[in-house]
XYZ file of C-alpha atoms in Angstrom:
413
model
C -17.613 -7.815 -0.122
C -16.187 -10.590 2.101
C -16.901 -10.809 5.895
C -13.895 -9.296 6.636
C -13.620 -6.589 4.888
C -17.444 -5.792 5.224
C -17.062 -5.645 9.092
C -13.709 -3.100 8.857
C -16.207 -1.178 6.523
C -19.342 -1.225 8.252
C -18.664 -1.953 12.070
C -15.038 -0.829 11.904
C -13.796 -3.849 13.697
C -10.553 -6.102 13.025
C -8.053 -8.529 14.335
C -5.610 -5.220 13.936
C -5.996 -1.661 14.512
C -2.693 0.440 13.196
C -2.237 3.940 14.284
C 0.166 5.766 12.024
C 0.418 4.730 7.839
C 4.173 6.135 8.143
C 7.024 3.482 7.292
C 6.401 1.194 10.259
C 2.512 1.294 10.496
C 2.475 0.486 6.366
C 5.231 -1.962 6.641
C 3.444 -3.749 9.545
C 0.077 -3.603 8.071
C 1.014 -5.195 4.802
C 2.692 -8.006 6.298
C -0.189 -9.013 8.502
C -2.549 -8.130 5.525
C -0.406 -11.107 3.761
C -0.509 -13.504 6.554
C -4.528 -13.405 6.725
C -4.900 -11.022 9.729
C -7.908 -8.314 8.849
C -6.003 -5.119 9.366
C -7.478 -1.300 9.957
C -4.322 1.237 9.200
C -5.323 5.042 10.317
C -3.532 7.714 9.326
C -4.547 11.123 10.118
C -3.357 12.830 6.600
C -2.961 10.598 3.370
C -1.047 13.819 1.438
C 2.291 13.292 1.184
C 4.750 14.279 4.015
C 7.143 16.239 3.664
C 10.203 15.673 5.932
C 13.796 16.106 6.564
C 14.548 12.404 7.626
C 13.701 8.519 7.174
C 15.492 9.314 3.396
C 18.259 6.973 3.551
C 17.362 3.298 3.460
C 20.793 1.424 4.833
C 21.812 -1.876 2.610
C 19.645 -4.007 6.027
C 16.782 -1.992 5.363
C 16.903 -2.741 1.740
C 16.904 -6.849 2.340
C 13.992 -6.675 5.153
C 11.970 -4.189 2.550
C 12.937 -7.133 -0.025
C 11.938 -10.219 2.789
C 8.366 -8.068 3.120
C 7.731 -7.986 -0.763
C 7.544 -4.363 -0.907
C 11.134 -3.473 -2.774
C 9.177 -2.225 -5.716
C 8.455 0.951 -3.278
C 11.676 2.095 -4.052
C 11.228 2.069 -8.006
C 9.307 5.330 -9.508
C 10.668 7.588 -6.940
C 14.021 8.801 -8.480
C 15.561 6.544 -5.474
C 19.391 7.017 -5.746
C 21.859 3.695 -5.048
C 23.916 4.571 -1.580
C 27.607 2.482 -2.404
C 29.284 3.296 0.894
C 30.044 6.905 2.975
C 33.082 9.500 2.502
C 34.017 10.888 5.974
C 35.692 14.367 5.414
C 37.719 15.431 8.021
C 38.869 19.351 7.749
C 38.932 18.905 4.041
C 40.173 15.592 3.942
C 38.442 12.769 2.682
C 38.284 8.931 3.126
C 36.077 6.369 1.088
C 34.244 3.837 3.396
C 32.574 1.628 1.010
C 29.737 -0.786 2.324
C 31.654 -4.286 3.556
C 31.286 -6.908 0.524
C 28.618 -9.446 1.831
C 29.947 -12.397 3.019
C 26.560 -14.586 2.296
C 26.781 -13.653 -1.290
C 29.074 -16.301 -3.117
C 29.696 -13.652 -5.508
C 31.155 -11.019 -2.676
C 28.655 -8.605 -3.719
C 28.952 -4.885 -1.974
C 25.277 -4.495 -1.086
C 23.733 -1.035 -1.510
C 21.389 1.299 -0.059
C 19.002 3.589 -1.627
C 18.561 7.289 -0.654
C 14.874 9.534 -1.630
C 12.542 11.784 -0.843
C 10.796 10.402 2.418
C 7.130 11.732 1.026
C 7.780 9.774 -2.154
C 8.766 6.798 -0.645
C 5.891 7.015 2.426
C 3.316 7.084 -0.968
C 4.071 3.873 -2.220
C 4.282 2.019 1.431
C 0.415 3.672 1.347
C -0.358 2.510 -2.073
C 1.100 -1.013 -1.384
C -0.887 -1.079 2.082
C -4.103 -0.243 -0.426
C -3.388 -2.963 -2.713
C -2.934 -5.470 0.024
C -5.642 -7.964 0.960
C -7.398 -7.920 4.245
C -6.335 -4.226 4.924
C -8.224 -1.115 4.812
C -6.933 2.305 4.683
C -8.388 4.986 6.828
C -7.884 8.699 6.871
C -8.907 9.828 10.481
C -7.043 11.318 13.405
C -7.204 9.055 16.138
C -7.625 10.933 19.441
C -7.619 8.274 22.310
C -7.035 4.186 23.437
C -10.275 2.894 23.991
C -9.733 1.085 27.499
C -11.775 -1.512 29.418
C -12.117 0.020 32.517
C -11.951 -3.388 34.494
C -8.994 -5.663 32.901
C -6.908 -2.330 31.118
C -7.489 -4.232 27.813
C -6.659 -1.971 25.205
C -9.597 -2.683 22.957
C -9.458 -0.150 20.049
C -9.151 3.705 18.974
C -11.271 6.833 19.493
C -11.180 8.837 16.262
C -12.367 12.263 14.749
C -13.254 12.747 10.935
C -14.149 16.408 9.677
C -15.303 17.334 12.951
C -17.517 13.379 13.601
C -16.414 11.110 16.461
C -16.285 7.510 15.616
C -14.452 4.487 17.302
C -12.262 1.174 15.228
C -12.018 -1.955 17.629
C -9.355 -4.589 17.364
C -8.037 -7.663 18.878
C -4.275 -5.838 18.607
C -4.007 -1.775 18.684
C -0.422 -1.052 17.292
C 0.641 2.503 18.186
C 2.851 3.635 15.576
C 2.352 7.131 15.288
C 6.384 8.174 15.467
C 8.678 10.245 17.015
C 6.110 13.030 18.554
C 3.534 10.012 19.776
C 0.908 11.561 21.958
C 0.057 8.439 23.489
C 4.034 7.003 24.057
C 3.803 8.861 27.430
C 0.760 7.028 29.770
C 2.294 3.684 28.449
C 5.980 3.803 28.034
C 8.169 5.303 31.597
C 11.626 5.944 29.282
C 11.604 9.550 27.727
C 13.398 10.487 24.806
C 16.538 13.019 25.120
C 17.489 15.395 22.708
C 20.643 17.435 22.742
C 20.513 18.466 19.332
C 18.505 19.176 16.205
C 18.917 18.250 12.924
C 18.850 21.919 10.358
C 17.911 20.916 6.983
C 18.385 22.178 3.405
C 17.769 20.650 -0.135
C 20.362 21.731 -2.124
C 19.754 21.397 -6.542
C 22.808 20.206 -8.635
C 25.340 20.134 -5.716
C 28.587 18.762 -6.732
C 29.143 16.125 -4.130
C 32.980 14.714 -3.513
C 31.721 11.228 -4.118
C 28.124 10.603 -5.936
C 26.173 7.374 -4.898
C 27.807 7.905 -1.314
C 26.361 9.381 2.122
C 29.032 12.071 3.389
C 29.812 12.737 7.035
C 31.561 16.252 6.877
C 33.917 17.160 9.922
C 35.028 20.632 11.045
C 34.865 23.031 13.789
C 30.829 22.251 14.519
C 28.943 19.394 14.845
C 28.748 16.418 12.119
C 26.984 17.660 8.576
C 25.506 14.761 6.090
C 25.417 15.138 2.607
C 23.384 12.917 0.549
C 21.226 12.381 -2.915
C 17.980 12.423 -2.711
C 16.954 12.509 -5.870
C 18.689 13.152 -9.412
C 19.104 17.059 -9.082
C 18.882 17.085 -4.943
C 20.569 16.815 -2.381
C 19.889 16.429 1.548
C 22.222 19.042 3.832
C 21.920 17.549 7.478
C 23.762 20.273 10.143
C 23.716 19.022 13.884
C 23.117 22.078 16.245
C 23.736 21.343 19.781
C 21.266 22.763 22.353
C 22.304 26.652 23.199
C 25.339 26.989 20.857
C 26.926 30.096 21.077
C 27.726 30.194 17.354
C 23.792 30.065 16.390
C 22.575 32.179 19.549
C 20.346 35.164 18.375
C 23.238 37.740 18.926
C 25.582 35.557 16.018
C 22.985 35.592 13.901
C 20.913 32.749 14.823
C 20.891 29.326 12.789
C 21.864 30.697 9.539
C 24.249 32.987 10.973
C 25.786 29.831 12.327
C 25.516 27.891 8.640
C 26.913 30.906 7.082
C 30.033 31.461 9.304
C 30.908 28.109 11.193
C 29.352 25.227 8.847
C 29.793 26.800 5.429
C 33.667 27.359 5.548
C 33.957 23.548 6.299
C 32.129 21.800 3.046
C 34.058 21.405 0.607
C 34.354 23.771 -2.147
C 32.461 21.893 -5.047
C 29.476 22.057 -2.274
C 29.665 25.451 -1.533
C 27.667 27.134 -4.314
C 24.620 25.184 -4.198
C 24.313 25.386 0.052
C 24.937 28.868 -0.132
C 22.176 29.110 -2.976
C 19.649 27.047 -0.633
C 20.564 29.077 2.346
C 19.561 32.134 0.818
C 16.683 30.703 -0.290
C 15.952 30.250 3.222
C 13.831 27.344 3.601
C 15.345 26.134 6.386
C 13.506 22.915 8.430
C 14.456 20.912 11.994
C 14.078 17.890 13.625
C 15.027 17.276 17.501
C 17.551 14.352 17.511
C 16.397 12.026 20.010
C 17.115 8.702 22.309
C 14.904 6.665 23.129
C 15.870 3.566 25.165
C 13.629 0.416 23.484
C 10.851 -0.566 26.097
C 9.095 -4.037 26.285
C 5.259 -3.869 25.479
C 3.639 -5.183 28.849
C -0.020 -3.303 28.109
C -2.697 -5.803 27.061
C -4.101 -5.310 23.828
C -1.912 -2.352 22.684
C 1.785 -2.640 21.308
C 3.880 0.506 20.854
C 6.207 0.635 18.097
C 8.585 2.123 15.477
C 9.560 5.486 17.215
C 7.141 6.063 19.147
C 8.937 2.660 20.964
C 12.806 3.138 20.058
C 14.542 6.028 18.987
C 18.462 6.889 18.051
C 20.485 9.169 16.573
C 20.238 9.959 13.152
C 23.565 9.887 11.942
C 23.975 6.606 10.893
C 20.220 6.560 8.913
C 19.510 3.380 10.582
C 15.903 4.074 11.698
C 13.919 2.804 9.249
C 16.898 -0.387 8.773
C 15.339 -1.131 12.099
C 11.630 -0.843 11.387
C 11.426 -2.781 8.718
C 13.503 -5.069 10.356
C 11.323 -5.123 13.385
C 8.037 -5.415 11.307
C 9.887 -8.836 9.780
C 10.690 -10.235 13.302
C 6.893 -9.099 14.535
C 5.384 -10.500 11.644
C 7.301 -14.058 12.295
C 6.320 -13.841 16.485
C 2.923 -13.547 15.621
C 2.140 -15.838 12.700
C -1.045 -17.366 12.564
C 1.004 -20.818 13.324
C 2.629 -19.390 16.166
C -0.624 -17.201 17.557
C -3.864 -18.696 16.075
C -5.962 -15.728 17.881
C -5.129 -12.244 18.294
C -7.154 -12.257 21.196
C -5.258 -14.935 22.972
C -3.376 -11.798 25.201
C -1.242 -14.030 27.284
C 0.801 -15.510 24.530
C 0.683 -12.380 22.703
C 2.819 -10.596 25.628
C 4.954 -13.504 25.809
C 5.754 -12.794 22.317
C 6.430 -9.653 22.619
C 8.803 -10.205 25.478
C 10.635 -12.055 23.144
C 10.464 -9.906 20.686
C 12.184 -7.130 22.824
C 15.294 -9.842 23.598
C 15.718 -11.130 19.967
C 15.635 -7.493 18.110
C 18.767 -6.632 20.594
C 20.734 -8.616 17.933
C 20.557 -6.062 15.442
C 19.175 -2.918 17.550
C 21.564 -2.747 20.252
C 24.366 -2.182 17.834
C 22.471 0.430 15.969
C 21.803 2.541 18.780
C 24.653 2.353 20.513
C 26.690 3.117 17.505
C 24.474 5.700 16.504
C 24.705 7.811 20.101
C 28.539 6.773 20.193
C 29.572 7.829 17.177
C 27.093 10.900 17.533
C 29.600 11.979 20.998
C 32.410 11.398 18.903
C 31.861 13.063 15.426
C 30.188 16.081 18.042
C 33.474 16.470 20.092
C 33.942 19.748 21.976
C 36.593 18.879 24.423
C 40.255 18.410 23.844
C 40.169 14.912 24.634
C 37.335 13.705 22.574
C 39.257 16.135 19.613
C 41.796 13.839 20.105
C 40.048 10.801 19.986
C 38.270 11.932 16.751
C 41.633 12.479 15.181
C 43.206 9.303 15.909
C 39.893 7.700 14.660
C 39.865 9.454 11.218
C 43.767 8.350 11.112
C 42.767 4.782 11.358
C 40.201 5.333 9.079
C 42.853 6.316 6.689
C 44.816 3.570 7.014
C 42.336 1.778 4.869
C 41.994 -2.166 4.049
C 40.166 -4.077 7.279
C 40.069 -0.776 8.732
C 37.005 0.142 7.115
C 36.257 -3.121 5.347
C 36.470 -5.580 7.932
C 35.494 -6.136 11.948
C 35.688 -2.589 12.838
C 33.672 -1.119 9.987
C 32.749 2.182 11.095
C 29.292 2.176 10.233
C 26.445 -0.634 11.992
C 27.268 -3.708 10.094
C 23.670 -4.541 11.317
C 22.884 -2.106 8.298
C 24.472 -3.641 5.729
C 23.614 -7.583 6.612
């Protein structure tokens, strides 16, 4: 056993502490592994998860999974290829294929890949395993270890079958997602939520257009569609906050799926949500903002979405982890940082890592909560807007292949 690795074993200390083996904390852990950097990555179950998001990997996400060396997480998982999306407006469909890649000399259209998020979360774990100069903890961490005098963030508190115990590092990254229990003494923005996110896997549905995400438009909110394996499919349905439709008198959410969202798929979809919904294993996620912050606490960097969050819709949240983990991983090289411990350039690093991932983030998550207010329309105007936007769509050529590509085209670069 090396030096290392015998002090994350023994005296549980490291140049890096991760909270959280979910996509970021793996992602993050495995490229610092790589670089040299002695890594300790907790998570507080190793099972696999089992969620109703993070299961559509955008052509971006793909080619920063691909710059990390960890594409080969997406083989053994009965990952489907994402070509593009098919907006269906009131029955009526239009083909949005992903923008051919103007880098490629061959004018490839660059794909995306769409899963099971537990599957996929398995192999980021079994990579992180593999890698060098990390070790893989399970433990629930319950605390920051602080130094009372500077505010140094110097490690983790943790609890193991009931036994306290404590992992010090240089670097504490906080990447224990979208419910973070610590995001709230370190970070003033709060995340808003005016909707959830009503889940359903659906077997054998017959989509409109396989290998493609759908965005289905009706009286309700916005409804995805997608593959997520060869015989399943992911039903997405957006319920606002305090909708009538799915109040407890209408018959709550399913009374709601049955009467409002139902009606609107199209018909070769019908049979199998109907089948799911009676099955009745019905799942939600809040769909939340969260405006990015810049990491200012010594020792102790917050990220993933426990840092940023946006609306689902356009599946760009783990585009812009593993995108984030590549710029991270470049700010604090061992050429750029020698020492972890060396806090004063590490914050101005991470200053500039808040300015330069604006280049790609911004237009994800303003995209994401724009089109989100748009697809969601409830007011005469915005109806009208949402028309004349589908109409364009329609119109086809450089309307959806150029410029003014519907989707981020920080997802598909």
């Amino acid at each position: 056993m090396d030096v290392a690795k015998s002090r994350r074993v023994l005296h549980h200390e490291a140049d890096v502490v991760v909270v959280g083996a979910g996509i970021l904390g793996c992602a993050i852990a495995v490229a610092l592994g790589k670089q040299g950097r002695s890594v300790l990555l907790l998570e507080r179950s190793l099972k696999q998860p089992n969620r109703i998001v993070g299961e559509l990997l955008q052509p971006g996400g793909v080619a920063a999974l691909e710059k990390l060396g960890l594409r080969d997480c997406l083989e053994g998982i009965d990952a489907i290829r994402v070509k593009g999306y098919d907006v269906i407006y009131y029955g009526q469909g239009v083909h949005i294929p992903y923008p051919e890649n103007a880098d490629d000399t061959d004018r490839k259209r660059p794909e995306g890949r769409s899963f099971h998020h537990g599957r996929f979360i398995q192999k980021l774990r079994e990579a992180a395993t593999r890698t060098p100069n990390v070790t893989v903890v399970e433990t629930k961490v319950t605390e920051l270890v602080k130094n009372g005098w500077t505010g140094q963030i110097l490690g983790v508190k943790t609890e193991t079958n009931g036994t306290c115990d404590c992992y010090f590092g240089h670097l504490t990254i906080v990447a224990d997602g979208y419910a973070s229990k610590f995001r709230k003494e370190y970070i003033k923005n709060k995340p808003m939520s005016r909707s959830k996110f009503w889940g359903l896997e659906l077997i054998d549905a017959d989509l409109p257009s396989p290998q493609h995400g759908h965005v289905v438009l009706g009286d309700g909110a916005p409804v995805l569609l997608y593959q997520i394996g060869t015989h399943e499919t992911r039903a997405l349905i957006d319920i606002p906050d305090n909708l009538p439709s799915a109040s407890a008198k209408s018959g709550g959410v399913k009374g709601h799926l049955r009467n409002v969202v139902l009606p609107d798929l199209p018909k070769s979809v019908q049979p199998s949500f109907k089948a799911a919904l009676d099955e009745g294993l019905l799942r939600s996620m809040p769909n939340s903002f969260l405006a990015p912050s810049t990491n200012k606490t010594p020792g102790m960097i917050m990220l993933g979405d426990a840092m940023n969050m946006r609306h689902p819709l356009t599946g760009g949240g783990m585009t812009v982890a593993f995108n984030d983990v590549v710029l991270f991983a470049d700010l604090l090289s061992p050429e750029k940082v020698p020492h972890l411990y060396d806090t004063p350039l590490v914050l101005k690093q991470m200053s500039a890592f808040h300015w330069r991932r604006k280049n790609l983030t911004s237009v994800i998550n303003i995209l994401a909560q724009a089109l989100y207010s748009l697809f969601a329309a409830n007011d005469p105007q915005l109806r009208a807007l949402q028309l004349g936007c589908f109409r364009y769509f329609q119109m086809g050529g450089q309307c959806v292949d150029g410029p003014t590509y519907p989707f981020p085209l920080g997802l598909d670069q």
